[in-house]
Amino acid sequence: MIQVENLTKRYTGQTAISELSFNVGAGEIVGLLGPNGAGKTTTMRILAGYMPASSGAARIGGLDVFYHSRQVRERIGYMPENNPLYPEMRVKEYLKFRARLKGVRGKQVRSRLNAVLEQCHLKEVSRKIIGQLSKGYRQRVGLADALIHKPDLLILDEPTLGLDPNQIRSVRQLIKDLAGAHTILLSTHILPEVEMTSDRVLILDQGKIRAADTTENLQTLISGGGQVIAELAAPEAALREFLENAPDAEQYDLSPLDGEFFRCAITPRAGADLRSMVYNEARARDWELRELTRSRYSLEDIFVHLTREEPEAESEE
Amino acid sequence: MRGYLTLVRRDLGSFFVSITGYMIIAMVTLLLGASFVVLVESLNQESTNLPLTELFYSTFYFWLILLLAAPVITMRSFALEKSTGTYETLMTAPVADSQVVLAKFTSALLFYLLMWLPLVVCMVILNRFSAEIPSINVGQLLTTFLGILLLGGLYIALGCFASSLTRSQILAAMLTLMLGIGLFLVSYLSLTLPFQGGWQGELMGHVSMIEHMQEFVRGVIDTRYLVFYVSGIAFFLFLTLKVIESRRWK
């Protein structure tokens, strides 16, 4: 569905994305993940035909987004960041306008309108003025707009930005429901969001793809080496001795809590999972264990991880 | 074409759901009302052979309305879309840039014409209640409106161009006002400093909008003026289109 080859975009004085290459198959949901300024919006704007790339090529459904811009735009539903809408219009009126603008004809307009109102749960607000809607509803109006002409590809730039947790949940559910019927490319800087919605993730940082993998693989990468937090009631010396000698523990930090309890934060060697070891030890020695968790890598850690890896690899060469 | 009509409808409609649209209409109606008073007074003083439309043009209200209304009408066209971000959804919809530019121009021009309608009412009332032989005829009224359309078209096209350059409505309005007054002063210059023949005089004669309008209110249609305004409008719309397209330049 999407083929991107060596896509580069330079603004005066800075490179927004450089030599980006990736493919998205039909029916896939792919998440573009990255911190602010990583080049997500730039990539999406180029794909949506809003602006050209400095070099490289992007094709959607086999058509070049620059040379066949209009045909490509007919096949895309694009929701920009911050979801701009005309606040003075009514929901129904706006969607009708967008449908006509996107070439939906005659009787189709009404049937498509009803379909997206249903799909995005907008029926009850269809006569309201957009400017008076809550942000969650407005976001759904934006999604409905992207969907109204039955596009093959949906490009959603930060679809859950600025929503409260309940609204985020409902928008995510909506995106999930759309899977199958459409290919979806969505961007976000929130990790759980991609985990929940996407099949595959592209991690973008400083205009380059740092990792491209399925969500499960990324998950293993993430959960493979998280810190283990244990709250144990044990004599301090014995605890220290155990942690010093644990083969997979790289580092530990001990802090006293109430009563006999200590809080141990243990960093494992790469790939190791220390939870069973801690539990077995506590059981064997009859220490009281009241909490055992593994902190997961945050997105930030992954970035640090991925960006740190590269110079090391280069220096080895 | 369908995209164009859809856009015209929305843009024209947007004037009537915002306070700006009604404020423009209110201001223009006020100014036209004031010109009506002036007309009545001048008709009361002595009998005149001048047609009503020319009498109206001899007041300064025509230029005041044109110079002030055009910037306010056109400042929204692109600048507002750019500042709210809807420009992005608009330009990623499958419509040609030229359709967008033409639709913005058309809707602003239609609103501008609607705004002038009270003038017709003024003329009809004066005509109905003046004791003398009817001093208005339909032909003159039509050519006057042709002049209003052409001069307005030029100013609206200029305003669209200014609006496409910036994302600030105020800046767009000020730019239009400045360029508009500039154009007006060029015409004024040719009236106050008559050039003695030569190419300067020729040139000034061709671009003097004050004189052009004078002919229109008298009921004269000069094709040279038609060509001047139509090509002027085309020129500014072409520039606007290029500004819009420049986004896609590599």
XYZ file of C-alpha atoms in Angstrom:
567
model
C 0.000 0.000 0.000
C 2.706 2.478 0.985
C 6.217 2.306 -0.412
C 8.678 4.852 0.810
C 12.171 4.979 -0.627
C 14.985 7.157 0.634
C 12.595 9.934 1.529
C 14.390 13.074 2.645
C 12.947 16.437 3.620
C 15.134 19.403 4.346
C 13.867 22.704 5.622
C 16.206 25.639 5.513
C 18.963 24.819 7.915
C 17.681 21.477 9.161
C 16.848 18.024 7.972
C 13.446 16.869 9.144
C 13.692 13.337 7.807
C 16.601 11.707 6.070
C 16.720 8.644 3.838
C 13.534 7.147 5.191
C 12.532 3.810 3.657
C 9.686 1.573 4.701
C 6.743 -0.389 3.336
C 3.246 -0.814 4.622
C 1.144 -3.666 3.285
C -2.576 -3.466 2.540
C -4.741 -3.908 5.620
C -1.898 -3.330 8.074
C -2.043 -0.943 10.999
C 1.346 0.656 11.412
C 2.318 3.029 14.173
C 4.898 5.754 13.722
C 6.422 6.269 17.100
C 8.778 9.009 18.067
C 9.362 12.013 20.279
C 8.297 15.471 19.225
C 10.353 16.693 16.299
C 11.259 13.179 15.150
C 9.767 13.773 11.710
C 6.429 11.995 12.091
C 4.281 14.892 10.957
C 6.629 15.696 8.089
C 6.457 12.099 6.864
C 2.678 12.096 7.045
C 2.339 15.444 5.309
C 4.456 14.198 2.443
C 2.393 11.028 2.167
C -0.839 13.023 2.257
C 0.399 15.185 -0.626
C 0.504 18.382 1.408
C 4.133 19.064 0.643
C 6.855 17.480 -1.468
C 9.934 15.655 -0.274
C 13.354 17.117 -1.037
C 14.430 13.807 -2.488
C 13.366 10.193 -2.595
C 9.984 8.836 -3.544
C 6.786 7.760 -1.855
C 4.114 5.702 -3.575
C 0.653 4.926 -2.361
C -1.162 2.126 -4.123
C 1.545 2.259 -6.789
C 1.035 5.966 -7.510
C 3.698 8.547 -6.748
C 2.403 11.037 -4.176
C 4.080 13.945 -5.951
C 3.328 13.249 -9.595
C -0.164 11.805 -9.085
C -1.041 13.927 -6.108
C -4.742 14.230 -6.857
C -5.400 10.536 -7.512
C -3.456 9.712 -4.367
C -5.436 12.237 -2.318
C -8.652 10.596 -3.478
C -7.518 7.362 -1.859
C -6.318 8.829 1.425
C -8.170 9.905 4.520
C -5.852 12.268 6.346
C -6.372 13.677 9.804
C -3.721 16.281 10.608
C -2.255 16.928 14.016
C -4.596 18.922 16.295
C -7.464 17.975 14.025
C -8.407 21.329 12.487
C -12.133 21.794 11.792
C -14.428 24.702 10.964
C -15.818 25.551 14.400
C -18.780 27.495 13.058
C -20.257 24.584 11.122
C -22.598 21.869 12.326
C -21.296 18.311 12.389
C -23.611 17.052 9.678
C -23.094 20.111 7.522
C -19.316 19.817 7.819
C -19.245 16.136 6.933
C -21.550 16.724 3.989
C -19.257 19.497 2.763
C -16.210 17.283 3.113
C -17.928 14.381 1.360
C -18.819 16.553 -1.633
C -15.338 18.049 -1.678
C -13.856 14.583 -1.758
C -15.982 13.596 -4.720
C -18.728 11.551 -3.074
C -21.682 11.917 -5.418
C -25.446 12.349 -5.203
C -27.247 9.836 -3.046
C -23.959 8.388 -1.879
C -23.427 11.516 0.240
C -26.325 10.711 2.540
C -25.530 7.025 2.861
C -21.856 7.692 3.559
C -22.818 10.406 6.043
C -25.072 8.045 7.949
C -22.455 5.318 7.832
C -19.688 7.450 9.363
C -22.020 9.025 11.920
C -22.851 5.496 13.015
C -19.260 4.290 12.875
C -17.877 7.178 14.912
C -20.821 7.334 17.332
C -21.706 10.865 16.307
C -25.424 10.398 15.753
C -26.438 12.215 18.910
C -24.368 15.309 18.135
C -24.890 15.472 14.372
C -26.846 18.737 14.623
C -24.505 20.429 17.060
C -22.046 23.169 16.202
C -18.511 21.790 16.062
C -17.055 24.615 18.160
C -19.305 23.622 21.062
C -18.306 19.958 21.099
C -15.905 18.400 23.570
C -12.465 17.532 22.324
C -13.281 13.828 22.201
C -16.243 14.425 19.945
C -14.255 16.779 17.757
C -11.610 14.126 17.349
C -14.308 11.719 16.203
C -15.592 14.312 13.749
C -12.037 14.455 12.371
C -11.984 10.677 12.044
C -15.396 10.690 10.399
C -14.075 13.262 7.936
C -11.088 11.062 7.147
C -13.415 8.108 6.585
C -16.205 9.743 4.643
C -15.009 8.907 1.136
C -14.117 5.291 1.996
C -10.373 5.739 1.532
C -8.044 2.765 1.188
C -5.528 4.375 3.480
C -6.031 6.344 6.674
C -3.252 8.631 7.844
C -3.865 9.782 11.400
C -1.442 12.221 12.989
C -1.598 11.939 16.780
C -5.272 10.946 16.905
C -5.430 10.921 20.697
C -3.473 14.099 21.400
C -4.956 16.151 24.215
C -7.772 13.781 25.108
C -8.659 12.561 28.580
C -8.205 8.840 29.360
C -11.818 7.903 28.632
C -11.807 9.711 25.336
C -8.469 8.156 24.448
C -9.935 4.731 25.104
C -12.924 5.353 22.872
C -10.830 6.769 20.025
C -8.468 3.803 20.254
C -11.389 1.407 20.131
C -12.644 3.232 17.083
C -9.297 2.841 15.342
C -9.249 -0.841 16.206
C -12.728 -1.254 14.753
C -11.533 0.283 11.513
C -8.795 -2.286 11.115
C -9.330 -4.727 8.295
C -11.356 -2.392 6.126
C -8.563 0.169 5.828
C -4.814 0.352 5.918
C -3.898 2.672 8.764
C -0.764 4.677 9.421
C -0.934 6.481 12.735
C 1.583 8.480 14.660
C 1.952 8.936 18.358
C 4.510 9.549 21.022
C 2.751 7.322 23.536
C 4.038 3.767 23.627
C 0.968 1.938 24.966
C -1.025 3.464 22.202
C 0.932 1.691 19.503
C 0.957 -1.503 21.499
C -2.796 -1.433 21.685
C -3.648 -0.452 18.162
C -0.883 -1.400 15.760
C 0.455 -4.546 14.176
C 3.797 -3.035 13.435
C 5.810 -0.137 14.767
C 8.320 2.186 13.175
C 10.389 4.075 15.666
C 11.495 7.407 14.357
C 14.113 9.597 15.931
C 15.804 12.662 14.503
C 14.406 11.905 11.081
C 15.701 8.355 10.914
C 14.082 4.984 11.505
C 15.698 3.497 14.592
C 13.677 0.313 14.707
C 10.955 -1.282 12.670
C 9.337 -4.319 14.167
C 6.115 -6.012 15.090
C 4.539 -4.989 18.343
C 5.269 -8.374 19.969
C 8.955 -8.210 19.138
C 9.152 -4.733 20.444
C 7.338 -5.877 23.544
C 9.974 -8.539 24.188
C 12.654 -6.002 23.625
C 10.945 -3.742 26.089
C 10.138 -6.289 28.755
C 13.392 -8.198 28.352
C 15.407 -6.150 30.740
C 13.251 -4.092 33.019
C 14.218 -3.316 36.546
C 12.724 -5.562 39.218
C 11.299 -3.919 42.313
C 10.853 -6.092 45.402
C 9.690 -5.164 48.883
C 11.043 -7.684 51.322
C 11.193 -8.015 55.075
C 14.653 -9.454 55.674
C 17.833 -8.789 57.623
C 19.791 -6.205 55.697
C 23.082 -8.073 55.657
C 21.540 -11.256 54.324
C 19.698 -9.305 51.690
C 22.835 -7.524 50.569
C 24.734 -10.752 50.402
C 22.031 -12.362 48.286
C 21.935 -9.451 45.855
C 25.715 -9.237 45.584
C 25.908 -12.860 44.615
C 22.885 -13.082 42.343
C 24.390 -14.052 38.961
C 22.025 -12.041 36.745
C 21.817 -8.884 38.800
C 24.016 -6.173 37.403
C 23.279 -3.535 39.958
C 21.039 -3.047 42.950
C 19.758 -0.338 45.177
C 18.474 -0.887 48.704
C 16.401 1.497 50.728
C 14.762 0.883 54.119
C 10.988 1.144 54.413
C 8.679 0.847 57.398
C 9.419 -1.921 59.904
C 11.752 -4.604 58.621
C 10.930 -3.987 55.021
C 13.430 -2.992 52.397
C 12.823 -1.836 48.909
C 15.237 -3.418 46.422
C 15.554 -2.103 42.908
C 17.514 -4.619 40.920
C 18.775 -4.054 37.409
C 19.313 -7.338 35.576
C 21.902 -8.174 32.965
C 20.522 -7.907 29.429
C 17.606 -10.200 28.757
C 17.323 -11.713 32.202
C 14.119 -11.900 34.198
C 14.855 -11.818 37.921
C 11.371 -12.164 39.352
C 11.371 -15.943 39.869
C 14.778 -15.833 41.419
C 13.723 -13.232 43.969
C 10.531 -15.090 44.748
C 12.270 -18.457 45.175
C 14.900 -16.949 47.425
C 12.255 -15.264 49.591
C 10.345 -18.514 49.887
C 13.435 -20.529 50.667
C 14.596 -18.166 53.375
C 11.123 -17.484 54.634
C 11.375 -13.738 53.993
C 8.141 -11.885 53.797
C 7.529 -10.599 50.263
C 4.780 -8.037 49.826
C 5.523 -6.669 46.389
C 7.302 -7.917 43.318
C 7.052 -6.044 40.043
C 9.069 -5.451 36.985
C 9.208 -1.917 35.728
C 8.882 -1.785 31.986
C 11.092 0.188 29.708
C 9.522 3.482 28.948
C 9.658 4.903 25.494
C 12.391 7.146 26.696
C 14.499 4.149 27.718
C 14.019 2.621 24.299
C 15.201 5.757 22.656
C 18.186 5.979 24.893
C 18.786 2.330 24.204
C 18.440 2.631 20.457
C 20.351 5.839 20.061
C 23.152 4.648 22.304
C 23.542 1.419 20.410
C 24.444 3.025 17.164
C 27.712 4.802 17.970
C 28.920 1.647 19.728
C 28.219 -0.432 16.639
C 30.094 2.093 14.556
C 33.083 2.134 16.820
C 33.331 -1.653 16.664
C 33.724 -1.594 12.911
C -16.108 21.888 -11.029
C -18.065 20.098 -8.289
C -15.295 20.804 -5.841
C -15.360 24.449 -6.868
C -19.113 24.812 -6.296
C -18.904 23.012 -2.956
C -16.171 25.377 -1.826
C -18.011 28.492 -3.014
C -21.068 27.410 -1.079
C -19.156 26.838 2.113
C -17.122 30.016 1.896
C -20.116 32.179 1.098
C -22.044 30.504 3.899
C -19.210 31.159 6.327
C -19.730 34.923 5.932
C -23.233 34.532 7.315
C -22.385 32.433 10.323
C -19.672 34.768 11.532
C -19.964 38.184 13.076
C -17.568 39.612 10.462
C -20.059 39.139 7.640
C -22.837 40.979 9.425
C -20.501 43.717 10.581
C -19.385 44.370 7.016
C -22.993 44.503 5.831
C -23.947 46.820 8.702
C -21.049 49.203 8.034
C -21.697 49.330 4.322
C -25.409 49.887 4.855
C -24.538 52.727 7.190
C -22.240 54.323 4.616
C -24.794 53.854 1.846
C -27.408 55.401 4.116
C -25.163 58.402 4.634
C -24.666 58.717 0.899
C -28.441 58.565 0.512
C -28.781 61.595 2.773
C -26.190 63.468 0.735
C -28.035 62.560 -2.465
C -31.364 63.758 -1.106
C -29.815 67.045 -0.021
C -28.189 67.678 -3.356
C -31.418 66.856 -5.180
C -33.249 69.368 -3.001
C -30.931 72.229 -3.781
C -31.141 72.752 -7.493
C -32.220 70.783 -10.461
C -29.436 68.916 -12.146
C -28.982 67.035 -15.346
C -26.620 64.539 -13.840
C -27.958 60.993 -13.591
C -28.448 59.666 -10.055
C -25.656 57.142 -10.394
C -23.228 59.906 -11.263
C -24.465 61.987 -8.377
C -23.765 59.056 -6.097
C -20.289 58.649 -7.535
C -19.535 62.330 -6.978
C -19.702 61.638 -3.223
C -16.675 59.936 -1.742
C -18.685 56.999 -0.423
C -18.036 54.708 -3.365
C -14.279 54.721 -2.831
C -14.592 54.614 0.926
C -16.698 51.454 0.733
C -14.490 49.835 -1.888
C -11.234 50.595 -0.111
C -12.459 49.518 3.323
C -14.687 46.557 2.521
C -12.380 44.666 0.171
C -9.644 44.080 2.792
C -12.138 42.999 5.451
C -13.926 40.607 3.113
C -10.798 38.979 1.745
C -8.612 38.894 4.845
C -10.235 35.621 5.937
C -9.962 33.739 2.686
C -6.569 32.086 3.087
C -5.118 33.616 6.239
C -7.873 32.273 8.486
C -7.579 28.761 7.065
C -3.832 28.889 7.526
C -3.996 30.111 11.112
C -6.597 27.541 12.201
C -4.899 24.710 10.321
C -7.922 23.875 8.159
C -5.712 24.825 5.230
C -4.066 21.430 5.611
C -7.325 19.484 5.418
C -8.415 21.661 2.523
C -5.251 21.188 0.500
C -5.083 17.442 1.126
C -8.620 16.982 -0.217
C -8.687 15.932 -3.863
C -9.300 19.398 -5.320
C -7.037 21.341 -7.660
C -5.285 24.430 -6.300
C -6.849 26.495 -9.064
C -10.325 25.443 -7.910
C -9.547 26.574 -4.379
C -8.261 29.963 -5.540
C -11.208 30.538 -7.865
C -13.698 29.455 -5.202
C -12.229 31.840 -2.630
C -12.345 34.661 -5.147
C -15.882 33.897 -6.294
C -17.357 33.652 -2.822
C -15.719 36.914 -1.730
C -16.933 38.636 -4.899
C -20.479 37.343 -4.428
C -20.544 38.607 -0.876
C -19.174 41.930 -2.068
C -21.986 42.225 -4.618
C -24.633 41.327 -2.031
C -23.241 44.054 0.148
C -23.908 46.633 -2.600
C -27.555 45.726 -3.038
C -28.893 48.459 -0.705
C -27.621 50.954 -3.285
C -30.230 49.695 -5.742
C -32.924 50.293 -3.147
C -31.619 53.829 -2.528
C -31.726 54.558 -6.246
C -35.223 53.154 -6.685
C -36.580 55.149 -3.742
C -35.028 58.384 -4.974
C -36.322 57.727 -8.429
C -39.827 57.004 -7.187
C -40.137 60.080 -5.026
C -38.309 62.714 -7.022
C -40.775 65.062 -8.664
C -38.791 65.603 -11.811
C -38.579 63.333 -14.793
C -37.000 60.026 -13.834
C -33.304 60.706 -13.530
C -32.340 57.065 -13.424
C -32.456 54.463 -16.109
C -31.859 50.761 -15.912
C -28.961 50.890 -18.340
C -27.000 53.312 -16.193
C -27.726 51.333 -13.092
C -26.460 48.192 -14.820
C -23.261 49.810 -16.054
C -22.725 51.267 -12.595
C -22.992 47.801 -11.160
C -20.688 46.506 -13.888
C -18.173 49.094 -12.708
C -18.725 48.100 -9.096
C -18.220 44.464 -10.099
C -15.051 45.100 -12.100
C -13.349 47.452 -9.667
C -14.437 45.248 -6.788
C -13.176 42.178 -8.613
C -9.748 43.753 -8.941
C -9.645 44.678 -5.252
C -10.980 41.281 -4.171
C -8.366 39.497 -6.309
C -5.729 41.729 -4.750
C -7.084 40.862 -1.305
C -7.007 37.121 -2.033
C -3.396 37.487 -3.074
C -2.498 39.361 0.118
C -4.363 36.810 2.218
C -2.501 33.931 0.603
C 0.820 35.462 1.626
C 0.299 35.347 5.372
C -1.402 33.486 8.171
C -2.407 36.666 9.979
C -5.741 38.167 9.019
C -4.768 41.604 10.277
C -1.623 41.597 8.179
C -3.587 40.471 5.122
C -6.138 43.257 5.621
C -3.441 45.872 6.093
C -1.558 44.728 3.027
C -4.723 44.867 0.927
C -5.582 48.297 2.281
C -2.094 49.606 1.521
C -1.960 48.196 -2.004
C -5.546 49.292 -2.574
C -4.898 52.860 -1.485
C -1.737 52.795 -3.561
C -3.716 51.869 -6.668
C -6.264 54.550 -5.865
C -3.582 57.199 -5.414
C -2.090 56.357 -8.801
C -5.489 57.136 -10.313
C -5.742 60.268 -8.235
C -2.295 61.366 -9.361
C -3.311 61.255 -12.996
C -6.232 63.538 -12.202
C -4.341 66.127 -10.190
C -1.167 66.182 -12.269
C -2.323 66.014 -15.859
C 0.629 64.837 -17.898
C 1.100 66.786 -21.066
C 0.845 64.073 -23.697
C 3.677 61.618 -24.046
C 3.675 58.047 -22.867
C 3.214 58.946 -19.203
C -0.088 60.593 -19.956
C -1.168 57.602 -22.055
C -0.284 55.183 -19.295
C -1.967 57.179 -16.564
C -5.095 57.432 -18.661
C -5.224 53.690 -18.978
C -4.836 52.916 -15.307
C -6.923 55.747 -13.872
C -9.700 53.895 -12.091
C -11.386 57.114 -11.014
C -11.932 58.020 -14.642
C -12.964 54.501 -15.562
C -15.682 54.501 -12.937
C -16.788 57.947 -14.098
C -17.526 56.424 -17.489
C -19.362 53.470 -15.973
C -21.704 55.662 -13.916
C -22.482 57.671 -17.029
C -23.627 54.502 -18.717
C -20.627 54.065 -20.982
C -18.935 50.688 -21.390
C -15.468 50.997 -22.821
C -14.009 47.623 -23.791
C -10.520 48.882 -22.985
C -11.566 49.153 -19.348
C -13.130 45.716 -19.453
C -9.862 44.287 -20.692
C -7.927 46.238 -18.069
C -9.966 44.897 -15.144
C -10.330 41.353 -16.388
C -6.606 41.077 -17.000
C -5.878 42.730 -13.640
C -8.086 40.191 -11.884
C -6.480 37.345 -13.825
C -3.026 38.659 -12.907
C -3.671 38.727 -9.158
C -5.434 35.360 -9.206
C -2.482 33.917 -11.094
C -0.132 35.287 -8.433
C -2.361 33.796 -5.717
C -2.321 30.437 -7.456
C 1.467 30.538 -7.635
C 1.698 31.335 -3.926
C -0.597 28.390 -3.158
C 1.354 26.123 -5.466
C 4.679 27.212 -4.041
C 3.990 24.866 -1.137
C 4.561 22.000 -3.539
C 7.724 23.415 -5.077
C 10.739 21.297 -4.360
